[in-house]
Amino acid sequence: MFELATPSPNSKSRYPAVANNRGPTNIYNFERHDIRTTTTPQLLPHTHTSTSPEPLFKMSKAAGRADWADDEDLDDNVNALPPDTTTTNKDGTKTIITYRFNDEGKKVKTTRRIRFTTVKEVVNPRVAERKSWSKFGLSGKDAPGPASDTTSVGENIIFRPSANWKKDQKEEKPEAGSMKDKLKDKKVKCRICNGEHFTARCPFKDTMAPVGEEGSADVAAGPGDEPASVAGGLGAGKSSYVPPHLRNGGGGGEKMGGGKFERDDLATLRVTNVSEMAEEQELRDMFERFGRVTRVFLAKDRETGLAKGFAFISFQERTDAAKACEKMDGYGFKHLILRVEFAKKAQ
Amino acid sequence: MRPILLQGHERALTQIRYNRDGDIIFSTAKDQHACAWYAHNGERLGTYHGHQGALWTVDVDPTSTIIATGAADNTVRLWDIKSGKCLKVWEFNTAVKRVEFNEDGSKLLAVTEKRMGFLGTIVVFDIKLDLEAEQTDERAMTITCEDSKATVAGWSFLSKYIIAGHEDGTVSQYDAKTGEQLDNTQAHEPDALITDIQWSPDRTYFITASKDKTAKLINARDLEVMKTYVTDTPLNSASITPKKDFVILGGGQAAMDVTTTSARQGKFEARFYHKIFEEEIGRVRGHFGPLNTVAVDPQGKGYASGGEDGYVRVHQFDKGYFDFTYEVERQVRAQQQQQ
């Protein structure tokens, strides 16, 4: 598939004439194969963190040396450009630093980190020969490589065959249906007067505050009541402003900080000693046996894409998480023994 | 998997074929040219011009030298794959709905339509697999279908039988040498026409797709129905995957009803069934119209589907597809390893 991403100019050189020196090709010989070796430079975007395939770039000519226009400058100019440097990094990538002058005559330094991947493809000699055929008909004038008007790449489709595909499909549908049913029985209820109409249409909307709130309490208890007591005992005095974290009886702040994350942490496992080669999907597959997994986070090195060795797995149910914790602790995965424990609350 | 979309046709696709090595895809549509594509990147190799009507069918010989196309202009044409040159034109009385080379490419069959007082026929030609050679005008054999016209046909193993699917849901077996009808069986519903026949890699059995919403796996020797795949939509095409024991079925609401249904209800998906267990194992969506044709790479690496929407979508299977096995299969494999 990546051939699409690296179009035309390279494609010729990337299909060397492999069928050469083979003598007459036996048409029915299916065992004969050629090995082709191609090298594809791959730019590593610095901000890249996800596992999706990294975009491939073709090596422009400028990568190796300065533009021809700059060559003159190089000779004449006093501020000659420093020579390009190429260093090999520990993780197998290469850093190439090039210098050039831009249109305004300013020096520009370009640093690129490139990973070279060698793609070997075993191809039948007949297939290799057919790849060198020239185009004809409506495509006669097209450049080598896929033409953009006839060939495009569709969106990614996840196709995972499953033995109980039908059942899975049915399970999904009733869920949607039941939601609908729930909503069907739901009656419209006004927040201000509890009547059977939308709040926006309430006849009291300008005169009353919603039920259970400060204003309504006022109305219910009469104007003589002490409003300060409702506002957590802090709103006393002339000022009616209550800071957000003190509203609703002062408990709001706590809830906000803890609420969602607390629940999350309860069913979240921390997995350590994970292999570098692990993938999120593999972890998900392993842990899904114990219950519905809502989130899998595998820490990865943003440059190399290798796992850092720990992961977090959130379950829907704490009981499932506990089961998984018990079973998976000490489980051997990719030559390493996993350590699974409940994640500690973030400080 | 990320499909490659091929937009070489302006009208509905009618048939897709891979060559034997699986590196070139041929497609025909109701516009008047056939297209050849590289399967690995979707690059168009070229187009074949000359037909004056909708193309119904295409087939490629096993050596990938010649393709044959059949069209609504009542002709079958042979083309040089490499140059796009037309090598031969055979004229008929009616449209040609299906062409197929036999296993070694020495014979070609063509199924003609029943129309204007002419009965449907299956015609066989001897082919010389040589670009320079003069192809014969003479028909090696003609089988006339008197009861119900043949819609599709193909060659069995060793070119022993010609198997034909008919308009009335029957499948018949002819002797490929004499043209005599040996067997006939009501494989599908009597009012549902058979839309496709595709072979297993060794041509000992085949799969039929029918408008009666089922596809059947049938033995070529005695026309025994071995497996039945039941779906909820009329089927236009069915294909057997090599390497894995799956079948791919394509179909959807008939073209005339499409405007009144949404993509979801139209069921415009390629359906994967397990060949042995007859269970649906997954679907691949993407087309905006019914799937008219499905073809599998003979090397088992991918498949292509062509729809009423004029697109060909080429899919390369990914790891999940090859890894998928039933629990039973895994057990059997484990047992075999132990022994």
XYZ file of C-alpha atoms in Angstrom:
686
model
C 0.000 0.000 0.000
C 2.804 2.383 0.736
C 3.632 2.601 -2.877
C 0.704 4.908 -3.220
C 2.172 7.264 -0.699
C 5.409 7.602 -2.551
C 4.379 8.399 -6.040
C 5.936 8.837 -9.369
C 9.565 9.878 -9.621
C 10.787 7.228 -7.307
C 8.648 4.429 -8.522
C 10.768 3.757 -11.548
C 13.933 3.321 -9.657
C 12.091 1.281 -7.089
C 11.291 -1.372 -9.619
C 14.652 -2.349 -10.907
C 14.624 -4.527 -13.953
C 14.374 -7.732 -12.050
C 13.445 -10.036 -14.846
C 16.831 -9.591 -16.455
C 19.339 -12.392 -16.938
C 16.761 -14.984 -16.245
C 16.740 -16.603 -19.611
C 13.480 -17.787 -21.056
C 10.735 -17.616 -18.475
C 8.863 -20.771 -17.870
C 5.255 -19.810 -17.809
C 4.097 -22.489 -15.449
C 6.984 -22.270 -13.077
C 5.385 -20.855 -9.986
C 8.262 -21.455 -7.638
C 10.735 -19.060 -9.173
C 11.008 -15.799 -7.379
C 13.079 -12.721 -7.429
C 13.963 -10.633 -4.474
C 13.943 -6.936 -4.827
C 15.370 -4.615 -2.311
C 14.270 -1.077 -2.088
C 15.083 1.586 0.390
C 12.484 4.030 1.452
C 13.404 7.060 3.469
C 10.917 7.847 6.157
C 10.641 11.194 7.848
C 9.978 11.068 11.529
C 7.690 13.871 12.505
C 8.799 15.216 15.826
C 5.381 15.511 17.330
C 4.344 12.087 16.312
C 2.980 9.918 19.078
C 0.305 7.657 17.669
C 0.850 4.249 16.207
C -0.681 5.019 12.850
C 1.599 4.470 9.884
C 4.050 7.262 9.639
C 3.817 9.301 6.480
C 6.443 8.512 3.935
C 8.296 11.188 2.112
C 10.391 10.870 -0.888
C 13.896 12.149 -0.635
C 14.057 15.378 -2.511
C 17.208 16.162 -4.300
C 17.785 19.080 -2.030
C 18.169 16.755 0.896
C 21.615 15.692 -0.144
C 23.091 18.960 -1.308
C 22.233 22.585 -1.749
C 20.120 23.912 -4.558
C 21.964 24.757 -7.794
C 21.069 28.382 -7.323
C 22.884 28.324 -4.045
C 25.951 26.753 -5.554
C 27.088 30.086 -6.913
C 26.633 31.684 -3.556
C 28.670 28.942 -2.049
C 31.574 29.817 -4.254
C 31.358 33.582 -4.077
C 29.792 34.322 -0.776
C 31.963 35.059 2.184
C 29.463 33.571 4.584
C 29.742 30.175 2.974
C 27.286 27.621 4.205
C 28.531 25.039 6.638
C 28.707 21.586 5.100
C 25.762 19.223 5.519
C 26.081 16.711 8.287
C 24.568 13.310 8.646
C 24.635 11.525 11.957
C 23.254 8.158 12.837
C 21.237 8.049 16.019
C 21.030 5.292 18.549
C 17.518 4.272 17.590
C 18.496 3.645 13.999
C 17.329 6.955 12.633
C 19.530 9.429 10.851
C 19.716 13.129 11.469
C 20.515 15.143 8.394
C 21.301 18.796 8.786
C 21.374 20.901 5.639
C 21.884 24.596 5.137
C 20.619 26.825 2.402
C 19.773 30.433 1.687
C 16.146 31.354 1.333
C 14.718 33.928 -1.057
C 15.649 36.801 1.216
C 19.237 35.676 1.323
C 18.996 34.436 4.887
C 20.641 31.287 6.021
C 18.248 28.479 6.762
C 19.175 25.391 8.667
C 17.054 22.345 8.086
C 17.227 19.430 10.449
C 15.550 16.252 9.435
C 15.324 12.968 11.180
C 14.879 10.162 8.746
C 14.362 6.510 9.282
C 15.276 4.217 6.438
C 13.218 1.116 6.117
C 14.206 -1.564 3.699
C 11.227 -3.135 2.042
C 11.849 -6.493 0.494
C 9.294 -7.840 -1.867
C 9.367 -11.258 -3.411
C 7.949 -11.114 -6.876
C 7.394 -13.635 -9.538
C 9.537 -12.722 -12.587
C 6.481 -12.609 -14.802
C 4.846 -10.145 -12.473
C 8.012 -8.061 -12.395
C 8.090 -8.015 -16.168
C 4.485 -6.879 -16.357
C 5.225 -4.007 -14.021
C 7.495 -2.541 -16.657
C 4.847 -2.520 -19.357
C 4.042 0.843 -20.827
C 0.568 2.203 -20.459
C -1.903 2.522 -23.299
C -5.449 3.614 -24.088
C -6.844 6.333 -21.866
C -3.873 5.943 -19.536
C -1.348 6.259 -22.364
C -0.311 9.730 -21.345
C -0.218 9.123 -17.603
C 3.066 9.379 -15.780
C 4.413 6.266 -14.061
C 2.658 5.554 -10.802
C -1.038 5.784 -10.033
C -2.821 8.696 -11.644
C -4.820 10.783 -9.225
C -7.877 10.979 -11.457
C -8.418 7.247 -11.620
C -6.932 5.941 -8.413
C -7.455 7.100 -4.889
C -7.213 5.619 -1.460
C -10.365 5.086 0.525
C -10.843 5.524 4.199
C -9.508 2.831 6.425
C -11.882 -0.050 6.997
C -11.555 -2.201 10.043
C -12.356 -5.725 9.023
C -11.958 -8.322 11.712
C -13.638 -11.606 11.006
C -15.383 -12.997 14.044
C -17.096 -16.305 14.632
C -20.134 -14.807 16.305
C -20.415 -11.816 14.046
C -24.194 -12.147 13.825
C -24.574 -12.213 17.569
C -22.345 -9.184 18.053
C -24.365 -7.322 15.513
C -27.606 -8.176 17.272
C -26.293 -7.137 20.640
C -25.499 -3.728 19.322
C -28.920 -3.136 17.912
C -31.042 -3.828 21.002
C -28.885 -1.419 22.935
C -29.764 1.356 20.579
C -33.380 0.253 20.665
C -33.590 0.186 24.426
C -32.248 3.721 24.586
C -35.018 4.772 22.305
C -37.558 2.973 24.459
C -36.261 4.691 27.546
C -36.666 8.038 25.932
C -40.099 7.179 24.670
C -41.494 6.849 28.180
C -39.788 9.978 29.353
C -42.183 12.826 29.828
C -41.267 16.429 29.376
C -40.791 18.031 32.754
C -40.296 21.689 33.452
C -37.374 22.462 35.698
C -39.105 25.489 37.147
C -42.580 24.302 38.016
C -42.406 20.539 37.305
C -45.195 20.941 34.776
C -45.457 18.959 31.555
C -43.817 21.450 29.258
C -40.326 22.558 28.293
C -38.592 24.867 30.706
C -38.312 27.509 28.022
C -42.099 27.623 27.724
C -42.787 27.823 31.424
C -45.120 30.688 32.281
C -43.086 31.276 35.470
C -39.701 31.313 33.833
C -39.196 35.028 34.314
C -40.459 35.092 37.834
C -39.141 31.886 39.383
C -35.802 30.131 39.515
C -35.621 26.355 38.872
C -36.866 24.026 41.582
C -34.340 23.221 44.287
C -32.124 26.184 43.629
C -31.446 29.295 45.548
C -34.124 31.436 43.985
C -36.851 28.869 44.287
C -36.021 28.289 47.885
C -36.548 31.965 48.299
C -39.965 31.779 46.778
C -40.899 28.689 48.716
C -39.675 29.835 52.072
C -40.757 33.364 51.616
C -38.653 36.449 51.206
C -37.990 36.711 54.888
C -35.751 33.613 55.011
C -31.990 33.972 55.300
C -30.525 33.422 51.800
C -27.017 33.081 53.175
C -27.769 29.724 54.748
C -28.505 28.234 51.375
C -25.271 29.388 49.847
C -23.186 27.266 52.095
C -23.138 29.827 54.857
C -20.502 31.786 53.045
C -22.515 34.130 50.975
C -23.384 36.174 54.038
C -23.215 39.855 53.664
C -24.117 42.080 50.800
C -22.246 40.309 48.024
C -24.325 37.616 46.273
C -21.350 36.154 44.386
C -20.338 32.675 45.451
C -17.124 31.236 44.027
C -17.756 28.143 41.885
C -16.042 25.729 44.245
C -18.239 26.845 47.121
C -21.542 26.628 45.328
C -24.041 23.854 46.066
C -23.199 23.565 49.705
C -19.471 23.763 49.265
C -19.254 20.168 48.048
C -18.978 21.105 44.426
C -15.262 21.594 44.362
C -14.513 18.232 45.789
C -16.825 16.536 43.417
C -15.318 18.279 40.474
C -11.809 17.245 41.333
C -12.624 13.725 42.284
C -15.857 12.847 40.524
C -14.993 11.440 37.170
C -11.414 10.438 37.755
C -12.158 8.749 40.993
C -14.625 6.463 39.316
C -12.188 5.879 36.493
C -9.309 5.014 38.764
C -11.359 2.510 40.644
C -11.410 0.206 37.661
C -8.066 1.108 36.149
C -5.126 -1.236 36.201
C -1.524 -0.270 35.867
C 0.441 -2.783 33.880
C 4.199 -2.619 34.077
C 7.042 -4.596 32.595
C 5.332 -4.546 29.219
C 7.436 -5.519 26.244
C 8.713 -2.813 23.932
C 7.068 -4.518 21.024
C 3.611 -4.540 22.591
C 0.673 -2.978 20.824
C -2.410 -1.475 22.380
C -4.599 -3.868 20.497
C -2.794 -6.863 21.918
C -3.272 -5.588 25.423
C -6.885 -4.898 24.719
C -7.350 -8.403 23.409
C -5.717 -9.872 26.479
C -7.739 -7.898 28.967
C -11.031 -7.964 27.153
C -11.448 -11.526 28.329
C -12.260 -10.247 31.771
C -14.849 -7.672 30.884
C -15.527 -4.595 28.910
C -12.415 -2.494 28.532
C -13.166 1.174 28.183
C -9.679 2.513 27.651
C -6.226 1.195 26.939
C -3.288 3.506 27.191
C 0.137 2.248 26.278
C 2.927 4.732 26.832
C 5.114 5.001 23.776
C 8.261 6.751 22.859
C 7.190 9.502 20.567
C 10.144 9.157 18.281
C 10.787 5.481 18.029
C 7.195 4.386 18.499
C 8.329 1.676 20.881
C 6.389 1.035 24.034
C 7.882 2.502 27.174
C 7.002 -0.465 29.281
C 3.856 0.503 31.083
C 0.202 0.760 30.270
C -3.116 1.634 31.851
C -6.220 -0.385 31.271
C -9.614 0.863 32.360
C -12.514 -1.468 32.821
C -16.159 -0.657 32.962
C -16.606 -2.687 36.136
C -14.328 -2.768 39.102
C -15.072 -6.449 39.646
C -13.767 -7.234 36.167
C -10.703 -5.180 36.878
C -10.077 -7.061 40.094
C -10.402 -10.355 38.289
C -8.045 -9.232 35.564
C -5.584 -7.942 38.146
C -5.542 -11.264 39.877
C -5.225 -13.356 36.728
C -2.898 -11.244 34.681
C -0.374 -10.418 37.367
C 2.627 -12.544 36.544
C 1.348 -13.426 33.115
C 4.095 -14.014 30.557
C 3.774 -11.764 27.572
C 6.427 -11.440 24.897
C 9.170 -12.887 27.078
C 8.399 -10.587 29.960
C 6.348 -11.165 33.055
C 3.621 -8.624 33.445
C 3.041 -6.884 36.714
C -0.546 -5.792 37.140
C -1.859 -3.665 39.960
C -4.554 -1.149 40.548
C -3.528 2.279 39.401
C -2.920 4.728 42.198
C -4.910 7.856 42.245
C -3.217 10.729 40.516
C -1.814 13.141 43.087
C -7.302 -2.362 5.563
C -7.316 0.638 3.336
C -9.070 0.021 0.026
C -7.884 1.479 -3.253
C -10.655 3.091 -5.253
C -10.493 2.756 -9.010
C -12.519 5.283 -10.940
C -11.990 4.202 -14.506
C -15.627 3.704 -15.385
C -18.497 6.102 -15.683
C -21.183 3.504 -15.308
C -22.042 0.444 -13.277
C -19.427 -2.270 -13.114
C -20.345 -5.605 -14.636
C -17.405 -7.887 -14.002
C -13.955 -7.924 -12.438
C -11.274 -10.525 -12.992
C -7.812 -11.042 -11.579
C -5.181 -12.693 -13.722
C -3.646 -15.902 -12.433
C -0.739 -14.230 -10.651
C -3.067 -11.740 -9.056
C -1.103 -8.702 -10.179
C -3.497 -7.316 -12.771
C -7.199 -6.637 -12.431
C -9.515 -6.361 -15.413
C -12.798 -4.571 -15.085
C -15.724 -4.065 -17.392
C -18.659 -1.733 -16.991
C -21.658 -0.556 -18.902
C -19.568 2.143 -20.531
C -17.808 0.924 -23.631
C -14.271 0.075 -22.582
C -12.524 -2.422 -20.378
C -9.760 -1.365 -17.984
C -6.628 -3.104 -16.759
C -5.149 -2.148 -13.388
C -2.156 -3.120 -11.325
C -3.524 -4.749 -8.223
C -0.762 -3.669 -5.851
C -1.197 0.080 -6.186
C -4.266 0.674 -8.326
C -2.326 2.141 -11.226
C -4.222 1.884 -14.491
C -2.301 -0.038 -17.102
C -4.633 0.849 -19.908
C -8.028 0.681 -21.518
C -9.371 -1.442 -24.355
C -11.438 0.449 -26.902
C -13.568 -0.902 -29.706
C -16.861 -2.150 -28.329
C -19.996 -0.248 -29.276
C -22.156 -1.207 -26.330
C -22.153 -2.012 -22.647
C -19.559 -4.596 -21.703
C -20.980 -7.465 -19.733
C -18.046 -9.702 -19.144
C -14.299 -10.170 -19.270
C -11.914 -13.033 -18.752
C -8.161 -13.413 -18.935
C -6.268 -16.448 -20.152
C -4.020 -18.287 -17.659
C -0.797 -16.949 -19.173
C -1.964 -13.314 -19.011
C -1.502 -12.765 -22.735
C -5.021 -12.275 -24.016
C -8.292 -11.107 -22.565
C -11.728 -11.765 -23.966
C -14.648 -9.412 -23.533
C -18.318 -9.852 -24.306
C -20.658 -6.947 -24.869
C -24.158 -5.789 -25.655
C -23.034 -4.942 -29.203
C -23.348 -8.685 -29.927
C -19.617 -9.290 -30.168
C -16.880 -11.102 -28.341
C -13.459 -9.551 -28.754
C -9.990 -10.767 -27.971
C -7.399 -8.208 -26.916
C -3.663 -8.142 -26.467
C -3.301 -7.343 -22.773
C -0.001 -5.559 -23.142
C -0.794 -3.207 -26.011
C -4.577 -2.910 -25.862
C -4.908 -3.968 -29.488
C -8.022 -5.834 -30.603
C -7.021 -9.224 -32.004
C -10.304 -10.748 -33.037
C -14.029 -9.963 -33.254
C -16.739 -12.606 -33.264
C -20.263 -11.464 -34.090
C -23.412 -12.983 -32.650
C -27.108 -12.460 -32.992
C -27.595 -11.273 -29.450
C -25.649 -9.772 -26.541
C -22.923 -11.798 -24.855
C -23.381 -12.105 -21.105
C -20.423 -14.220 -20.055
C -17.088 -15.385 -21.432
C -14.632 -17.740 -19.791
C -11.358 -19.386 -20.759
C -10.797 -22.981 -19.764
C -7.939 -23.965 -17.481
C -5.192 -24.049 -20.099
C -6.554 -21.219 -22.209
C -7.134 -23.374 -25.290
C -10.874 -22.826 -25.346
C -13.223 -19.952 -24.748
C -16.915 -20.156 -24.037
C -19.427 -17.379 -24.576
C -22.986 -17.238 -23.264
C -25.392 -15.373 -25.520
C -28.660 -13.781 -24.540
C -32.094 -15.031 -25.562
C -33.680 -12.192 -27.491
C -35.392 -11.254 -30.740
C -36.422 -14.799 -31.482
C -32.970 -16.237 -30.881
C -32.551 -18.810 -28.175
C -29.856 -18.466 -25.582
C -26.708 -20.379 -26.485
C -23.345 -21.335 -25.105
C -20.711 -21.134 -27.829
C -17.210 -22.577 -27.631
C -14.191 -21.382 -29.627
C -10.740 -22.856 -29.962
C -8.154 -20.277 -28.997
C -4.523 -19.996 -30.013
C -2.616 -18.362 -27.196
C -0.396 -16.457 -29.548
C -0.658 -12.805 -30.381
C 0.467 -13.338 -33.979
C -1.745 -16.300 -34.748
C -4.929 -15.964 -36.753
C -7.892 -16.948 -34.542
C -10.465 -19.184 -36.113
C -13.910 -17.930 -37.123
C -15.408 -21.335 -36.671
C -17.328 -22.309 -33.590
C -16.056 -25.494 -32.058
C -19.396 -26.193 -30.443
C -22.784 -24.597 -29.826
C -25.092 -25.596 -26.993
C -28.625 -24.251 -27.341
C -30.621 -23.742 -24.152
C -34.196 -24.491 -25.117
C -35.954 -24.425 -21.727
C -34.422 -21.527 -19.933
C -31.596 -19.331 -21.103
C -28.195 -19.656 -19.516
C -27.057 -16.557 -17.649
C -23.605 -17.709 -16.611
C -21.338 -20.613 -17.466
C -17.875 -21.922 -16.818
C -15.406 -24.734 -17.370
C -14.957 -27.472 -14.786
C -11.705 -29.217 -13.873
C -9.752 -30.612 -16.854
C -12.311 -28.905 -19.137
C -14.464 -31.962 -18.658
C -17.810 -30.268 -18.137
C -19.364 -26.979 -18.928
C -21.482 -25.852 -16.018
C -24.198 -23.330 -16.682
C -26.504 -21.375 -14.409
C -29.918 -20.590 -15.793
C -32.585 -17.954 -15.536
C -34.958 -20.349 -13.746
C -32.542 -21.136 -10.920
C -31.337 -24.433 -12.328
C -27.739 -25.477 -12.779
C -26.889 -27.804 -15.617
C -23.885 -29.834 -16.536
C -22.863 -30.333 -20.166
C -20.223 -32.578 -21.610
C -17.528 -30.164 -22.741
C -16.629 -32.296 -25.770
C -20.044 -33.149 -27.184
C -22.264 -30.457 -25.706
C -24.725 -33.044 -24.489
C -26.621 -32.176 -21.315
C -25.632 -34.656 -18.629
C -27.425 -33.320 -15.616
C -29.722 -30.553 -14.523
C -30.691 -29.646 -10.997
C -32.929 -27.054 -9.401
C -30.308 -25.495 -7.164
C -32.055 -22.215 -6.476
C -35.644 -20.994 -6.300
C -37.457 -21.495 -9.628
C -38.107 -17.797 -10.183
C -34.656 -16.546 -9.195
C -32.016 -16.239 -11.844
C -28.454 -17.274 -11.179
C -26.252 -14.226 -11.331
C -22.779 -15.630 -10.941
C -20.702 -18.777 -11.012
C -17.137 -18.763 -9.735
C -14.777 -21.662 -9.303
C -12.702 -23.053 -6.522
C -8.972 -22.925 -7.303
C -8.964 -26.537 -8.554
C -12.317 -26.186 -10.368
C -13.839 -29.251 -8.722
C -16.597 -27.244 -7.147
C -18.095 -23.827 -7.650
C -20.251 -21.236 -5.985
C -23.425 -19.815 -7.453
C -25.074 -16.561 -6.471
C -28.732 -16.026 -7.039
C -31.460 -13.439 -6.733
C -33.155 -15.744 -4.221
C -30.751 -14.315 -1.606
C -28.682 -17.449 -1.285
C -25.344 -18.623 -2.566
C -24.590 -22.315 -2.924
C -21.471 -24.362 -3.084
C -21.979 -27.090 -5.664
C -19.887 -30.061 -6.653
C -19.005 -30.018 -10.359
C -19.090 -33.771 -10.821
C -22.605 -34.590 -9.608
C -24.104 -31.129 -9.008
C -24.617 -31.902 -5.352
C -25.333 -28.816 -3.277
C -22.706 -28.993 -0.555
C -23.218 -25.718 1.283
C -25.805 -22.972 1.318
C -25.162 -19.417 2.447
C -28.328 -17.552 3.317
C -28.381 -13.765 3.247
C -31.040 -11.085 3.434
C -30.471 -9.463 0.090
C -30.479 -10.507 -3.574
C -26.978 -11.595 -4.554
C -25.134 -10.556 -7.681
C -21.822 -12.240 -7.166
C -20.039 -14.823 -5.071
C -16.434 -15.853 -4.846
C -14.364 -18.481 -3.065
C -11.205 -17.332 -1.318
C -8.024 -19.347 -1.695
C -5.774 -19.800 1.379
C -8.646 -19.246 3.788
C -11.929 -21.159 3.842
C -14.206 -18.222 3.235
C -16.596 -17.121 0.571
C -17.331 -13.514 -0.326
C -20.826 -12.590 -1.401
C -21.869 -9.338 -2.991
C -25.294 -7.993 -3.677
C -27.809 -5.425 -2.605
C -31.151 -4.041 -3.469
C -31.892 -4.135 -7.171
C -30.718 -1.058 -9.018
C -34.236 0.165 -9.672
C -35.069 0.330 -5.937
C -31.864 2.001 -4.905
C -33.098 5.576 -4.982
C -35.687 4.803 -2.341
C -33.304 3.247 0.168
C -30.426 4.597 2.191
C -26.975 3.068 2.108
C -27.610 1.333 5.409
C -30.782 -0.394 4.300
C -29.436 -1.100 0.862
C -27.013 -3.617 2.348
C -24.270 -2.635 -0.038
C -21.644 -4.637 1.728
C -19.383 -7.497 0.804
C -20.312 -10.336 3.106
C -17.796 -12.864 4.290
C -19.075 -16.304 5.172
C -17.119 -19.235 6.443
C -17.052 -21.774 3.649
C -17.486 -24.802 5.884
C -19.608 -23.528 8.749
C -21.874 -21.397 6.538
C -21.787 -18.647 9.136
C -21.377 -14.999 8.412
C -18.102 -13.766 9.864
C -17.991 -10.156 8.787
C -18.850 -7.466 6.300
C -16.945 -4.837 4.401
C -18.872 -1.711 3.558
C -17.932 1.086 1.232
C -20.001 0.963 -1.941
C -22.853 3.352 -2.582
C -24.728 0.901 -4.725
C -25.265 -2.828 -4.957
C -22.184 -4.902 -5.560
C -22.376 -6.247 -9.074
C -19.233 -8.270 -9.004
C -16.714 -9.632 -6.536
C -13.364 -11.146 -7.467
C -10.704 -12.699 -5.291
C -6.996 -12.552 -5.905
C -5.988 -16.123 -6.878
C -3.018 -15.718 -4.533
C -5.453 -15.051 -1.699
C -3.970 -11.710 -0.738
C -6.957 -9.529 -1.426
C -10.202 -9.055 -3.242
C -11.879 -6.476 -5.422
C -15.514 -5.519 -5.665
C -17.294 -3.528 -8.314
C -20.550 -1.760 -7.695
C -23.455 -0.156 -9.404
C -21.841 3.105 -8.257
C -19.086 2.741 -10.878
C -16.258 2.204 -8.427
C -13.913 -0.707 -8.090
C -12.619 -1.124 -4.560
C -9.469 -3.182 -4.192
C -8.770 -4.524 -0.725
C -5.599 -6.128 0.577
C -6.369 -8.363 3.505
C -4.537 -7.596 6.690
C -3.266 -9.777 9.462
C -6.577 -10.165 11.260
C -8.038 -11.845 8.223
C -5.310 -14.458 7.946
C -5.170 -15.072 11.679
C -8.855 -15.696 12.078
C -9.736 -19.310 12.783
C -12.539 -21.070 14.542
C -11.898 -22.689 17.881
C -12.435 -26.089 16.238
C -9.823 -25.371 13.605
C -7.287 -24.414 16.219
C -7.947 -27.596 18.152
C -7.527 -29.735 15.068
C -4.296 -27.998 14.205
C -2.978 -28.519 17.696
C -3.836 -32.202 17.514
C -2.101 -32.569 14.187
C 1.010 -30.969 15.553
C 1.082 -33.361 18.433
C 0.955 -36.379 16.176
